[in-house]
Tab-separated table of C-alpha atoms in Angstrom:
chain	number	residue	atom	x	y	z
A	30	MET	CA	0.135	0.043	0.029
A	31	VAL	CA	1.344	3.624	-0.852
A	32	GLU	CA	0.715	6.098	1.886
A	33	ALA	CA	-1.476	8.814	0.726
A	34	ARG	CA	-2.112	11.821	3.159
A	35	ASP	CA	-5.508	13.162	1.570
A	36	ARG	CA	-7.244	10.157	0.059
A	37	GLN	CA	-7.538	6.428	0.679
A	38	PRO	CA	-5.392	4.134	-1.501
A	39	LEU	CA	-6.288	3.544	-4.942
A	40	ILE	CA	-6.921	-0.437	-5.442
A	41	THR	CA	-5.862	-1.275	-8.856
A	42	VAL	CA	-7.631	-4.009	-10.800
A	43	VAL	CA	-5.968	-7.364	-10.814
A	44	LEU	CA	-8.200	-9.795	-12.967
A	45	ILE	CA	-7.607	-13.368	-12.370
A	46	THR	CA	-9.540	-15.274	-15.295
A	47	GLN	CA	-9.882	-19.041	-15.654
A	48	ASP	CA	-10.328	-18.735	-19.499
A	49	ASP	CA	-7.288	-17.088	-20.749
A	50	VAL	CA	-4.360	-15.549	-18.958
A	51	ARG	CA	-1.693	-15.306	-21.804
A	52	PRO	CA	0.796	-12.190	-21.622
A	53	GLY	CA	-0.982	-10.630	-24.356
A	54	VAL	CA	-4.568	-10.643	-23.131
A	55	TRP	CA	-3.213	-9.425	-19.832
A	56	ALA	CA	-1.521	-6.680	-21.419
A	57	SER	CA	-4.851	-5.420	-23.678
A	58	GLU	CA	-7.200	-5.708	-20.689
A	59	LEU	CA	-4.716	-3.755	-18.437
A	60	GLU	CA	-4.606	-1.236	-21.246
A	61	GLU	CA	-8.716	-1.393	-21.343
A	62	VAL	CA	-8.622	-0.574	-17.557
A	63	LEU	CA	-6.042	2.307	-17.733
A	64	LEU	CA	-8.201	3.888	-20.851
A	65	ARG	CA	-11.551	3.530	-18.980
A	66	VAL	CA	-10.320	5.414	-15.804
A	67	GLY	CA	-8.072	7.859	-17.679
A	68	HIS	CA	-10.619	10.433	-17.965
A	69	ARG	CA	-10.610	10.785	-14.200
A	70	PHE	CA	-7.146	12.591	-14.460
A	71	GLY	CA	-7.385	15.734	-16.111
A	72	ARG	CA	-3.941	16.517	-17.299
A	73	VAL	CA	-1.987	14.132	-19.711
A	74	ASP	CA	1.000	14.333	-17.177
A	75	LEU	CA	-1.461	13.024	-14.661
A	76	ARG	CA	-2.584	10.127	-16.661
A	77	ARG	CA	1.192	9.205	-17.168
A	78	ARG	CA	1.896	9.421	-13.578
A	79	MET	CA	-1.169	7.092	-12.997
A	80	ARG	CA	0.022	4.366	-15.591
A	81	ASP	CA	3.569	4.665	-13.904
A	82	TYR	CA	1.889	4.326	-10.509
A	83	VAL	CA	-0.337	1.216	-11.514
A	84	ARG	CA	2.982	-0.667	-13.364
A	85	GLY	CA	4.564	-0.084	-10.077
A	86	LEU	CA	1.889	-1.519	-8.067
A	87	LEU	CA	1.649	-4.881	-10.176
A	88	GLY	CA	5.572	-5.034	-10.714
A	89	PRO	CA	7.888	-7.114	-8.768
A	90	VAL	CA	8.818	-4.223	-6.267
A	91	GLY	CA	9.894	-5.664	-2.669
A	92	ARG	CA	8.531	-2.733	-0.639
A	93	LYS	CA	5.942	-0.375	-2.463
A	94	ASN	CA	7.054	2.841	-1.180
A	95	GLY	CA	7.589	6.232	-3.187
A	96	TRP	CA	11.168	5.745	-3.802
A	97	GLN	CA	11.296	1.979	-4.814
A	98	LEU	CA	8.144	2.608	-7.204
A	99	ALA	CA	9.797	5.640	-8.625
A	100	GLU	CA	12.829	3.450	-9.293
A	101	TYR	CA	10.905	0.737	-10.835
A	102	VAL	CA	9.138	2.907	-13.098
A	103	GLY	CA	12.259	4.967	-14.544
A	104	HIS	CA	11.614	8.113	-12.215
A	105	ASP	CA	14.857	9.891	-10.891
A	106	VAL	CA	12.920	10.869	-7.611
A	107	PRO	CA	9.357	9.919	-6.417
A	108	ALA	CA	8.322	13.543	-6.506
A	109	ASP	CA	5.577	13.045	-9.504
A	110	LEU	CA	4.307	10.038	-7.961
A	111	GLN	CA	3.848	11.904	-4.474
A	112	HIS	CA	2.182	14.542	-6.309
A	113	LEU	CA	-0.279	12.168	-8.074
A	114	LEU	CA	-1.227	10.792	-4.380
A	115	ASN	CA	-1.011	13.921	-2.323
A	116	ARG	CA	-2.092	16.956	-4.100
A	117	ALA	CA	-3.353	15.961	-7.713
A	118	ARG	CA	-7.181	16.449	-8.436
A	119	TRP	CA	-8.721	13.347	-8.914
A	120	ASP	CA	-11.509	11.154	-6.944
A	121	PRO	CA	-10.581	7.463	-6.292
A	122	ASP	CA	-14.304	6.874	-5.675
A	123	GLU	CA	-14.706	7.753	-9.192
A	124	VAL	CA	-11.925	5.381	-10.170
A	125	ARG	CA	-13.716	2.665	-8.273
A	126	ASP	CA	-16.830	3.320	-10.032
A	127	ASP	CA	-15.288	2.805	-13.565
A	128	LEU	CA	-13.472	-0.322	-12.010
A	129	GLN	CA	-16.784	-1.912	-11.014
A	130	GLU	CA	-18.486	-0.988	-14.234
A	131	TYR	CA	-15.593	-2.852	-16.079
A	132	VAL	CA	-15.672	-5.828	-13.791
A	133	ALA	CA	-19.400	-6.050	-14.102
A	134	GLU	CA	-18.897	-6.280	-17.855
A	135	ARG	CA	-15.927	-8.858	-17.688
A	136	LEU	CA	-16.714	-11.198	-15.053
A	137	GLY	CA	-20.185	-10.328	-13.919
A	138	GLU	CA	-22.605	-13.503	-13.594
A	139	PRO	CA	-25.973	-13.891	-11.864
A	140	ASP	CA	-24.649	-15.834	-9.177
A	141	GLY	CA	-21.745	-13.444	-8.300
A	142	VAL	CA	-20.175	-13.567	-4.923
A	143	LEU	CA	-18.831	-10.556	-3.148
A	144	ILE	CA	-16.364	-11.444	-0.686
A	145	ILE	CA	-15.735	-9.216	2.456
A	146	ASP	CA	-12.298	-9.508	4.165
A	147	GLU	CA	-9.771	-7.410	5.916
A	148	THR	CA	-5.802	-7.135	5.853
A	149	GLY	CA	-3.321	-5.319	7.572
A	150	PHE	CA	-0.170	-3.343	6.358
A	151	LEU	CA	2.620	-3.235	8.827
A	152	LYS	CA	3.934	0.536	9.601
A	153	LYS	CA	7.039	1.728	11.616
A	154	GLY	CA	5.713	5.323	12.161
A	155	THR	CA	2.581	6.980	13.867
A	156	THR	CA	1.523	9.509	11.172
A	157	SER	CA	-0.190	7.250	8.643
A	158	ALA	CA	-3.742	7.521	8.912
A	159	GLY	CA	-5.288	4.830	11.044
A	160	VAL	CA	-2.007	3.332	12.337
A	161	GLN	CA	-1.735	1.948	15.861
A	162	ARG	CA	-0.898	-1.096	17.449
A	163	GLN	CA	-3.829	-3.285	16.704
A	164	TYR	CA	-4.469	-7.213	15.654
A	165	SER	CA	-3.614	-8.002	12.033
A	166	GLY	CA	-4.940	-11.147	10.980
A	167	THR	CA	-2.474	-11.198	8.089
A	168	ALA	CA	0.585	-10.954	10.483
A	169	GLY	CA	-1.482	-13.437	12.987
A	170	CYS	CA	-0.472	-10.946	15.889
A	171	THR	CA	-0.623	-7.444	17.407
A	172	GLU	CA	1.464	-5.018	15.185
A	173	ASN	CA	1.889	-1.542	14.361
A	174	CYS	CA	0.038	-1.269	11.400
A	175	GLN	CA	-3.028	0.007	9.179
A	176	VAL	CA	-6.110	-2.253	8.745
A	177	ALA	CA	-8.603	-2.130	5.758
A	178	VAL	CA	-11.666	-3.735	4.899
A	179	PHE	CA	-11.766	-4.799	1.192
A	180	ALA	CA	-14.516	-6.058	-1.191
A	181	ALA	CA	-13.616	-8.633	-3.853
A	182	TYR	CA	-16.051	-10.014	-6.674
A	183	THR	CA	-15.722	-13.522	-7.817
A	184	SER	CA	-17.545	-15.739	-10.430
A	185	SER	CA	-16.708	-18.586	-12.539
A	186	ARG	CA	-14.896	-16.164	-14.917
A	187	GLY	CA	-12.570	-14.571	-12.294
A	188	ARG	CA	-12.124	-12.473	-9.335
A	189	THR	CA	-10.825	-8.944	-8.689
A	190	LEU	CA	-11.043	-6.513	-5.924
A	191	VAL	CA	-13.521	-3.956	-6.294
A	192	ASP	CA	-13.741	-1.769	-3.251
A	193	ARG	CA	-11.955	-0.833	0.020
A	194	GLU	CA	-12.380	1.196	3.428
A	195	LEU	CA	-9.545	1.993	5.639
A	196	TYR	CA	-10.447	1.336	9.579
A	197	LEU	CA	-9.751	4.415	11.749
A	198	PRO	CA	-9.706	3.244	15.585
A	199	LYS	CA	-10.998	5.531	18.005
A	200	SER	CA	-7.799	6.722	18.848
A	201	TRP	CA	-7.937	8.467	15.659
A	202	THR	CA	-11.536	9.614	15.307
A	203	SER	CA	-11.224	11.063	18.840
A	204	ASP	CA	-8.210	13.497	17.827
A	205	ARG	CA	-9.177	15.652	15.172
A	206	GLU	CA	-5.802	17.502	14.846
A	207	ARG	CA	-4.100	14.123	14.388
A	208	CYS	CA	-7.025	13.278	11.625
A	209	ARG	CA	-6.134	16.786	9.927
A	210	ALA	CA	-2.597	16.347	9.736
A	211	ALA	CA	-3.073	12.982	8.196
A	212	GLY	CA	-5.733	14.157	5.587
A	213	VAL	CA	-8.490	12.526	7.125
A	214	PRO	CA	-11.660	14.513	6.221
A	215	ASP	CA	-13.453	16.030	9.418
A	216	ALA	CA	-17.014	14.243	8.346
A	217	ARG	CA	-15.194	11.028	8.904
A	218	ALA	CA	-16.397	9.519	12.184
A	219	PHE	CA	-15.825	6.094	13.700
A	220	ALA	CA	-17.189	3.158	12.364
A	221	THR	CA	-16.752	-0.595	13.159
A	222	LYS	CA	-15.398	-2.890	10.781
A	223	THR	CA	-18.542	-4.457	10.297
A	224	GLU	CA	-20.293	-1.044	9.490
A	225	LEU	CA	-17.327	-0.465	6.821
A	226	ALA	CA	-18.140	-3.944	5.337
A	227	TRP	CA	-22.069	-2.919	5.056
A	228	SER	CA	-20.769	0.185	3.544
A	229	LEU	CA	-18.773	-1.698	0.882
A	230	ILE	CA	-21.843	-4.085	0.477
A	231	THR	CA	-24.281	-1.196	-0.253
A	232	ARG	CA	-22.325	0.533	-2.826
A	233	ALA	CA	-21.808	-2.915	-4.577
A	234	LEU	CA	-25.629	-3.430	-4.520
A	235	ALA	CA	-25.948	-0.203	-6.091
A	236	SER	CA	-23.357	-0.851	-8.903
A	237	PRO	CA	-23.721	-2.719	-11.957
A	238	LEU	CA	-22.212	-5.860	-10.387
A	239	PRO	CA	-24.408	-8.993	-10.273
A	240	ILE	CA	-24.431	-10.179	-6.850
A	241	ALA	CA	-26.293	-13.145	-5.180
A	242	TRP	CA	-24.114	-14.128	-2.198
A	243	VAL	CA	-21.852	-12.592	0.260
A	244	THR	CA	-19.185	-14.246	2.145
A	245	ALA	CA	-17.258	-13.451	5.120
A	246	ASP	CA	-15.353	-14.616	8.276
A	247	ALA	CA	-16.293	-14.821	11.644
A	248	LEU	CA	-15.466	-11.062	12.697
A	249	TYR	CA	-18.493	-10.182	10.398
A	250	GLY	CA	-20.684	-13.514	10.504
A	251	GLN	CA	-21.018	-13.393	14.458
A	252	ASP	CA	-22.958	-9.959	14.054
A	253	TRP	CA	-26.665	-10.673	13.990
A	254	ASN	CA	-27.488	-7.386	12.377
A	255	PHE	CA	-24.867	-7.925	9.420
A	256	ARG	CA	-26.582	-11.423	8.690
A	257	ARG	CA	-30.073	-9.834	8.926
A	258	MET	CA	-29.063	-6.855	6.753
A	259	LEU	CA	-27.786	-9.448	4.221
A	260	GLU	CA	-31.324	-11.316	4.530
A	261	GLU	CA	-33.309	-8.095	4.015
A	262	ALA	CA	-31.302	-7.332	1.208
A	263	GLY	CA	-32.434	-10.679	-0.566
A	264	LEU	CA	-28.912	-12.068	-0.578
A	265	GLY	CA	-27.714	-15.567	0.289
A	266	TYR	CA	-24.637	-15.689	2.590
A	267	VAL	CA	-21.882	-17.730	3.769
A	268	VAL	CA	-20.288	-16.575	6.849
A	269	ALA	CA	-17.699	-18.144	9.629
A	270	VAL	CA	-19.221	-17.992	13.317
A	271	PRO	CA	-17.761	-19.036	16.537
A	272	LYS	CA	-18.740	-22.375	18.062
A	273	SER	CA	-20.936	-20.351	20.704
A	274	GLN	CA	-23.091	-18.824	17.869
A	275	GLN	CA	-26.752	-19.282	18.637
A	276	VAL	CA	-29.182	-20.383	15.887
A	277	LYS	CA	-32.738	-19.741	16.622
A	278	SER	CA	-36.364	-21.147	15.502
A	279	LEU	CA	-39.853	-21.011	16.600
A	280	ALA	CA	-38.992	-24.186	18.697
A	281	ASP	CA	-35.721	-23.300	20.645
A	282	CYS	CA	-32.488	-21.639	20.461
A	283	TRP	CA	-29.359	-23.815	20.083
A	284	ARG	CA	-25.698	-23.371	20.075
A	285	ILE	CA	-24.195	-24.104	16.461
A	286	ASP	CA	-21.553	-26.549	17.843
A	287	GLN	CA	-24.530	-28.319	19.672
A	288	LEU	CA	-26.583	-28.435	16.323
A	289	ILE	CA	-23.644	-29.672	14.475
A	290	GLY	CA	-22.815	-32.388	16.837
A	291	ASP	CA	-26.562	-33.794	17.009
A	292	ALA	CA	-26.787	-33.835	13.269
A	293	PRO	CA	-27.056	-37.425	12.030
A	294	ASP	CA	-24.288	-38.752	9.717
A	295	GLU	CA	-26.725	-39.202	6.759
A	296	ALA	CA	-27.390	-35.436	7.186
A	297	TRP	CA	-23.651	-34.377	6.148
A	298	GLU	CA	-22.544	-34.176	2.437
A	299	ARG	CA	-18.519	-33.910	1.644
A	300	LEU	CA	-17.916	-31.259	-1.012
A	301	SER	CA	-14.945	-29.682	-2.417
A	302	CYS	CA	-14.485	-25.854	-2.377
A	303	GLY	CA	-11.623	-26.019	-4.884
A	304	ASP	CA	-8.016	-26.457	-4.912
A	305	GLY	CA	-5.968	-24.667	-2.120
A	306	ALA	CA	-2.490	-24.255	-1.621
A	307	LYS	CA	-2.268	-27.980	0.102
A	308	GLY	CA	-4.549	-29.770	-2.387
A	309	SER	CA	-8.400	-29.884	-2.755
A	310	ARG	CA	-10.516	-28.237	0.011
A	311	ILE	CA	-12.803	-30.804	1.516
A	312	TYR	CA	-15.540	-29.916	3.796
A	313	ASP	CA	-18.749	-31.396	5.270
A	314	TRP	CA	-21.875	-29.713	4.907
A	315	ALA	CA	-25.405	-30.294	5.995
A	316	ALA	CA	-28.593	-28.159	5.220
A	317	ALA	CA	-32.273	-27.731	7.195
A	318	GLN	CA	-35.354	-25.709	6.371
A	319	ILE	CA	-35.591	-22.862	8.759
A	320	PRO	CA	-39.101	-21.193	9.173
A	321	ALA	CA	-39.417	-17.540	9.560
A	322	ILE	CA	-39.291	-16.003	13.010
A	323	PRO	CA	-41.899	-13.502	13.591
A	324	PHE	CA	-40.447	-12.191	16.871
A	325	PHE	CA	-37.282	-10.914	15.359
A	326	SER	CA	-37.354	-6.942	14.669
A	327	GLY	CA	-36.429	-5.305	11.403
A	328	GLY	CA	-39.432	-5.683	9.250
A	329	GLU	CA	-40.907	-8.852	7.659
A	330	PRO	CA	-38.798	-12.066	8.738
A	331	SER	CA	-37.383	-14.313	6.322
A	332	GLY	CA	-36.961	-18.116	6.274
A	333	GLY	CA	-34.957	-19.957	3.819
A	334	GLN	CA	-32.429	-23.008	3.658
A	335	ARG	CA	-29.827	-22.599	6.211
A	336	GLY	CA	-26.579	-24.913	6.142
A	337	ALA	CA	-23.595	-25.524	8.621
A	338	ARG	CA	-20.143	-26.524	7.795
A	339	ARG	CA	-18.437	-28.724	10.446
A	340	ASP	CA	-15.819	-26.369	11.181
A	341	GLY	CA	-18.202	-23.638	11.892
A	342	ARG	CA	-19.729	-21.725	8.870
A	343	LEU	CA	-23.379	-20.621	8.851
A	344	ALA	CA	-24.987	-20.337	5.500
A	345	ARG	CA	-28.296	-19.285	4.228
A	346	GLN	CA	-30.036	-19.334	0.798
A	347	PRO	CA	-32.907	-17.078	0.362
A	348	GLY	CA	-36.553	-18.435	-0.355
A	349	ARG	CA	-38.411	-20.941	1.144
A	350	GLY	CA	-37.991	-23.922	-0.891
A	351	ALA	CA	-39.648	-27.404	-0.606
A	352	GLY	CA	-37.774	-28.751	2.397
A	353	HIS	CA	-37.432	-32.400	1.051
A	354	ARG	CA	-34.133	-33.957	0.900
A	355	PRO	CA	-33.254	-33.423	-2.719
A	356	ALA	CA	-33.977	-29.648	-2.438
A	357	ILE	CA	-31.788	-29.533	0.697
A	358	GLN	CA	-28.839	-31.540	-1.128
A	359	GLY	CA	-29.213	-28.893	-3.894
A	360	ALA	CA	-29.011	-26.267	-1.305
A	361	VAL	CA	-25.857	-27.880	0.022
A	362	ARG	CA	-24.252	-27.670	-3.148
A	363	ARG	CA	-25.079	-24.017	-3.880
A	364	LEU	CA	-23.935	-22.994	-0.492
A	365	ASP	CA	-20.633	-24.543	-0.941
A	366	HIS	CA	-19.770	-22.422	-4.110
A	367	PRO	CA	-19.457	-19.053	-2.123
A	368	GLY	CA	-18.150	-20.871	0.795
A	369	GLY	CA	-14.891	-21.671	-1.210
A	370	SER	CA	-14.763	-18.257	-2.792
A	371	ARG	CA	-13.385	-16.201	0.266
A	372	LEU	CA	-10.566	-18.496	0.556
A	373	ALA	CA	-9.676	-17.946	-3.324
A	374	ALA	CA	-9.708	-14.158	-2.963
A	375	ARG	CA	-7.569	-13.731	0.116
A	376	SER	CA	-4.573	-14.373	-2.189
A	377	ASP	CA	-5.703	-11.091	-4.111
A	378	LEU	CA	-5.369	-8.916	-0.997
A	379	PRO	CA	-2.441	-6.849	-0.898
A	380	ALA	CA	0.243	-8.294	1.136
A	381	PRO	CA	1.495	-6.780	4.650
A	382	GLY	CA	4.228	-4.557	4.512
A	383	THR	CA	3.398	-3.388	0.920
């Protein structure tokens, strides 16, 4: 991540397609993206710097700071790239909108999946927006870092990052002078990572991206309001939850580890989420028909087919369905598709320290 004082970082498109990744195809698609966003940069010199910046981000640069990026793209000093990020007039949100339109055209499918995940960027100083000692799942420990929440889009045609939100801890939002020094707008208030995730989802739903599913880890999945908002938006979801997560129905309330333990052997179906670094990712799934729960607040309650994975992942498919075993088995297979998408998309997140 390249530090920018007065704006959030530009997320460049990295398409990973299953059909064709030949160098010529990759180069032509990248050129199409750069041409599409070029009008957001009002001068020729800014468009050239933008292209150099993107080439540097995609290149084999160890630490993507200003000096190393400038050296890689042939600049004597990083002043031009720093001007692009700090003082030039362009709106990264408008670039994001162009990107999402491009992704919808190239990768969009009716059963597309939006993946929500966060990553940390290790830092040595204290002036970068949002930096403090905090837990970084990427590093696996508490480090001095920035944390950002990302949205990626995936379909059978490929996957790519499509949006981002920088997390600002309360130690930052409560210190307006520090925020101003880092270029954080005065209007930016504290928001939890779940709230940032919902902002990403809301923007994605308003974009041309066709989205049927959302998947996320337990940080988001354990939040009942997050899951409820997905249901009210008519989205299916596959989210990780802690083993203490409660599942409610008209009859009773259970912990999810109790439900998993009580499910009969014949309820489970073993499916692959695709290949991973250590081979095929195999999981056991079970699904059941859950009725609507009228005593929940938030409008008309919804039912649907829900599934559980033995490692603690909760899923919901919109609609009521027939409830008989063939329908449940079909739901299990459909739930497994987005369940494997988040794991694949993690490789697209920017690496810590870049």
